Coordinates of C-alpha atoms in Angstrom, one line a residue:
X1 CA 0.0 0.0 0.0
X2 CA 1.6 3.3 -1.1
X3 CA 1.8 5.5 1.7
X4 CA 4.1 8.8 2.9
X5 CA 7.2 6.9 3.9
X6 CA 6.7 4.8 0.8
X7 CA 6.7 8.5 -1.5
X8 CA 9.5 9.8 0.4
X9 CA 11.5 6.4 -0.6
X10 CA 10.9 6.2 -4.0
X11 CA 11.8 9.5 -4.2
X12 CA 15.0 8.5 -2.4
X13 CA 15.3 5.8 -5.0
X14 CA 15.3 8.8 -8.0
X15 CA 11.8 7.7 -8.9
X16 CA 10.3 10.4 -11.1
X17 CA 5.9 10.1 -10.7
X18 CA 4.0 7.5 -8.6
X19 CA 0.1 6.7 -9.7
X20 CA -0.8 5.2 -6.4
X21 CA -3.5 7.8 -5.6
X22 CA -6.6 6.7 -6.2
X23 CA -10.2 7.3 -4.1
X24 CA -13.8 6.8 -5.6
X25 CA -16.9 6.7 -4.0
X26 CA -16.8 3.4 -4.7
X27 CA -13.9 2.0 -3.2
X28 CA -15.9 0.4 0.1
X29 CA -17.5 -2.1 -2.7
X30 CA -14.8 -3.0 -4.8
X31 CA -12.8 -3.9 -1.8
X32 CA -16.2 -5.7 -0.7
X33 CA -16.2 -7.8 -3.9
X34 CA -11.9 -9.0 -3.7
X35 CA -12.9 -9.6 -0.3
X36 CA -15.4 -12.3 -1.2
X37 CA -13.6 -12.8 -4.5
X38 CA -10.4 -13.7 -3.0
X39 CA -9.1 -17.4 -1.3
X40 CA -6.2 -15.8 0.6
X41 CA -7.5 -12.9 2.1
X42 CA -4.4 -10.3 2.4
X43 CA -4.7 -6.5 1.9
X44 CA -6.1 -5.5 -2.1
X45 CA -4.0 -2.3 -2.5
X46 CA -7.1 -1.2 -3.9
X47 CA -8.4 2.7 -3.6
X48 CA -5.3 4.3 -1.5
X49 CA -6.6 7.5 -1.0
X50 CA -9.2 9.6 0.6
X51 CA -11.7 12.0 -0.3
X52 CA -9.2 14.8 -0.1
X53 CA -7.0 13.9 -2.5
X54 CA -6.6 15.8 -5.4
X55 CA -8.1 15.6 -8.6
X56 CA -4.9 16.7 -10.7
X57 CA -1.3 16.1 -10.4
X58 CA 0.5 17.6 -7.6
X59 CA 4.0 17.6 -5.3
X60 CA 2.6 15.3 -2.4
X61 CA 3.5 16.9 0.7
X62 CA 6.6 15.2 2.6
X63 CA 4.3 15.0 5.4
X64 CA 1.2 13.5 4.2
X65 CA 1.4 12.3 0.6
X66 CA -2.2 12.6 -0.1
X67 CA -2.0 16.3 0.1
X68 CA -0.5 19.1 -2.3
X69 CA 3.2 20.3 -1.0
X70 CA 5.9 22.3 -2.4
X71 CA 7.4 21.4 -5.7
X72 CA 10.0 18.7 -5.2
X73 CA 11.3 15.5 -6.8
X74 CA 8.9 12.9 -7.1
X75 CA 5.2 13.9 -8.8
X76 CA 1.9 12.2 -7.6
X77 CA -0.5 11.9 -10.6
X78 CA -3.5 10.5 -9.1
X79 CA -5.6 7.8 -11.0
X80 CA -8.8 9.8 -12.6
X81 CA -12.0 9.9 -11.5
X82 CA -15.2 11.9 -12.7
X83 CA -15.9 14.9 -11.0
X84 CA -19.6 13.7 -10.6
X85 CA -19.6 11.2 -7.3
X86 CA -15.5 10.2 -7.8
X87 CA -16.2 7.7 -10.2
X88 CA -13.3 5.5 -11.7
X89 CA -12.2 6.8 -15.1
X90 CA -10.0 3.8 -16.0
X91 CA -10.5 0.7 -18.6
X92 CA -11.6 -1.7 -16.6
X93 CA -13.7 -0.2 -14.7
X94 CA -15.4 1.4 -17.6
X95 CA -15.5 -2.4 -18.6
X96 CA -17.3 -3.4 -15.7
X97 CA -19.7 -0.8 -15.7
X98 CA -20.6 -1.1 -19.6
X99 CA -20.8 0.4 -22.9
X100 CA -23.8 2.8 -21.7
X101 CA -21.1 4.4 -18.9
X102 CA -18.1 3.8 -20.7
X103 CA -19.5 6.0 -23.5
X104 CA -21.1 8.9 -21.6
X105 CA -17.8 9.3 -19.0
X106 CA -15.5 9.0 -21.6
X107 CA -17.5 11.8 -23.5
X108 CA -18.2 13.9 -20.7
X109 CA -14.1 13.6 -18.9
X110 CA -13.4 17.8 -18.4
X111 CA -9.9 17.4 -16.5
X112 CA -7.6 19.3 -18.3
X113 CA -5.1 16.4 -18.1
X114 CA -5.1 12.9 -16.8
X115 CA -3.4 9.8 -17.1
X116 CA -5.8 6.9 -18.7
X117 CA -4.6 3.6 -17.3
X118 CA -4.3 0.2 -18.7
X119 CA -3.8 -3.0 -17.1
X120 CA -2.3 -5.9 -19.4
X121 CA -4.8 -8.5 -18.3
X122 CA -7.4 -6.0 -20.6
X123 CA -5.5 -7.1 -23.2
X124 CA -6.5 -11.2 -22.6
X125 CA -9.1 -13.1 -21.7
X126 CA -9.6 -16.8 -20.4
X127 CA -9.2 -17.8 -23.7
X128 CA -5.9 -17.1 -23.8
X129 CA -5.5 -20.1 -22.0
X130 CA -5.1 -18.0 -18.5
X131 CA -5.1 -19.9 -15.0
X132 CA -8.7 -19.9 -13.7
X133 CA -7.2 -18.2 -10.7
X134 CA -7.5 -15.2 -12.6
X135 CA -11.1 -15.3 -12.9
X136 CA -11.1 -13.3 -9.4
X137 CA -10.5 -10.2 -11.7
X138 CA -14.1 -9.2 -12.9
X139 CA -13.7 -8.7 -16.9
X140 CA -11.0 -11.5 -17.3
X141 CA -14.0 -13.7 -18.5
X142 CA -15.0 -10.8 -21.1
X143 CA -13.3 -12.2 -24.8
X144 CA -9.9 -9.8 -25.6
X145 CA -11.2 -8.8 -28.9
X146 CA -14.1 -6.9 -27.4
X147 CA -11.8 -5.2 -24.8
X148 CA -9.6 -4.3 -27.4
X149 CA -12.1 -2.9 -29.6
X150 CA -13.4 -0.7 -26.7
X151 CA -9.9 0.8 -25.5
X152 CA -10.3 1.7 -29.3
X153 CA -13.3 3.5 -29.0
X154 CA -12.3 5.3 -26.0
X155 CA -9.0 6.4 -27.5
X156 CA -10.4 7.8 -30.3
X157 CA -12.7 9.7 -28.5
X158 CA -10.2 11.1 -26.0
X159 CA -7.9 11.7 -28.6
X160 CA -10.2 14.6 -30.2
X161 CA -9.9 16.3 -26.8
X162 CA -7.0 15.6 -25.3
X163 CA -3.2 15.0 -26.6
X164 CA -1.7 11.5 -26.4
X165 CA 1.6 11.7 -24.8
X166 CA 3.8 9.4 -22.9
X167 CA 3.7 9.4 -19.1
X168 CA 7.6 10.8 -18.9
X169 CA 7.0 13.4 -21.3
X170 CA 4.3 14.8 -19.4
X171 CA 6.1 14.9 -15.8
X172 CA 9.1 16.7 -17.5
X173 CA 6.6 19.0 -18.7
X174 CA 4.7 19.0 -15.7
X175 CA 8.3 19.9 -14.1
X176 CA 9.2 22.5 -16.0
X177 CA 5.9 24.3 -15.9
X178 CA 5.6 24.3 -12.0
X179 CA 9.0 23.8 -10.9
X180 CA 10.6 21.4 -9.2
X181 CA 13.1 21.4 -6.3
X182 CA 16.6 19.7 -6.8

């Protein structure tokens, strides 16, 4: 679980950005369903993060990571989420919740910037000839081509908003735009 001490070591460790940040309204069920979902019940690592954290990127303070500080090495980008009730603007949750969702928060996204993750296991499917351990994630059962042709979909929308650009590219941007401590 990423917390300050962790920040302040991987900035140590010359680490650049972390995307650990993440909160939704919605964390209390997912962690609900790998609860119940899982055999070997351990922590999930899923939603660390509170209401307060910010929306865009920021300095995480050296004090509490979760909040803005003054400009230093290591850049939190936190995972998106609509503005509307924190939702989770990522893949596979737009996956989960369906085409109807995936379509209207992918069309209605307004953050300036953001960082649009993928897992690889969007990329497969059980057909792939995966363990049936897997299963425990909820769209592994979903066949790869139609994942594949959604992150399509949701690309090409986003892309005539928004800029593609590598994750690097934009922290040394992001760096050279609001400073950074050496």
């Amino acid at each position: 679980d990423a917390n300050t001490d962790l920040i302040n070591l991987l900035e140590q460790l010359s680490f650049e950005y972390d995307c650990s940040a993440f909160w939704s309204i919605l964390n209390p069920l997912i962690k609900l369903y790998y609860h119940f979902k899982q055999k070997h019940r351990g922590i999930s690592g899923f939603g660390e993060g509170t209401a307060k954290l910010p929306f865009l990127p920021y300095y995480p303070a050296y004090e509490d990571w979760q909040s803005k500080g003054f400009a230093r090495k290591i850049l939190e980008i936190p995972m998106p989420r609509t503005k509307i009730f924190a939702l989770p603007f990522y893949q596979n949750f737009h996956l989960s919740a369906g085409e109807f969702y995936r379509k209207f928060a992918v069309s209605s996204m307004q953050q300036p910037y953001f960082v649009f993750l993928f897992h690889l296991i969007e990329f497969v499917g059980l057909e792939d000839g995966l363990p049936r351990e897997l299963a425990i994630h909820p769209n592994l059962a979903k066949p790869a081509s139609s994942k594949i042709e959604s992150m399509r979909e949701t690309i090409r929308t986003l892309k005539k908003r928004y800029q593609v650009v590598r994750t690097v590219d934009f922290v040394k941007d992001f760096k050279l735009r609001h400073g950074q401590n050496k």
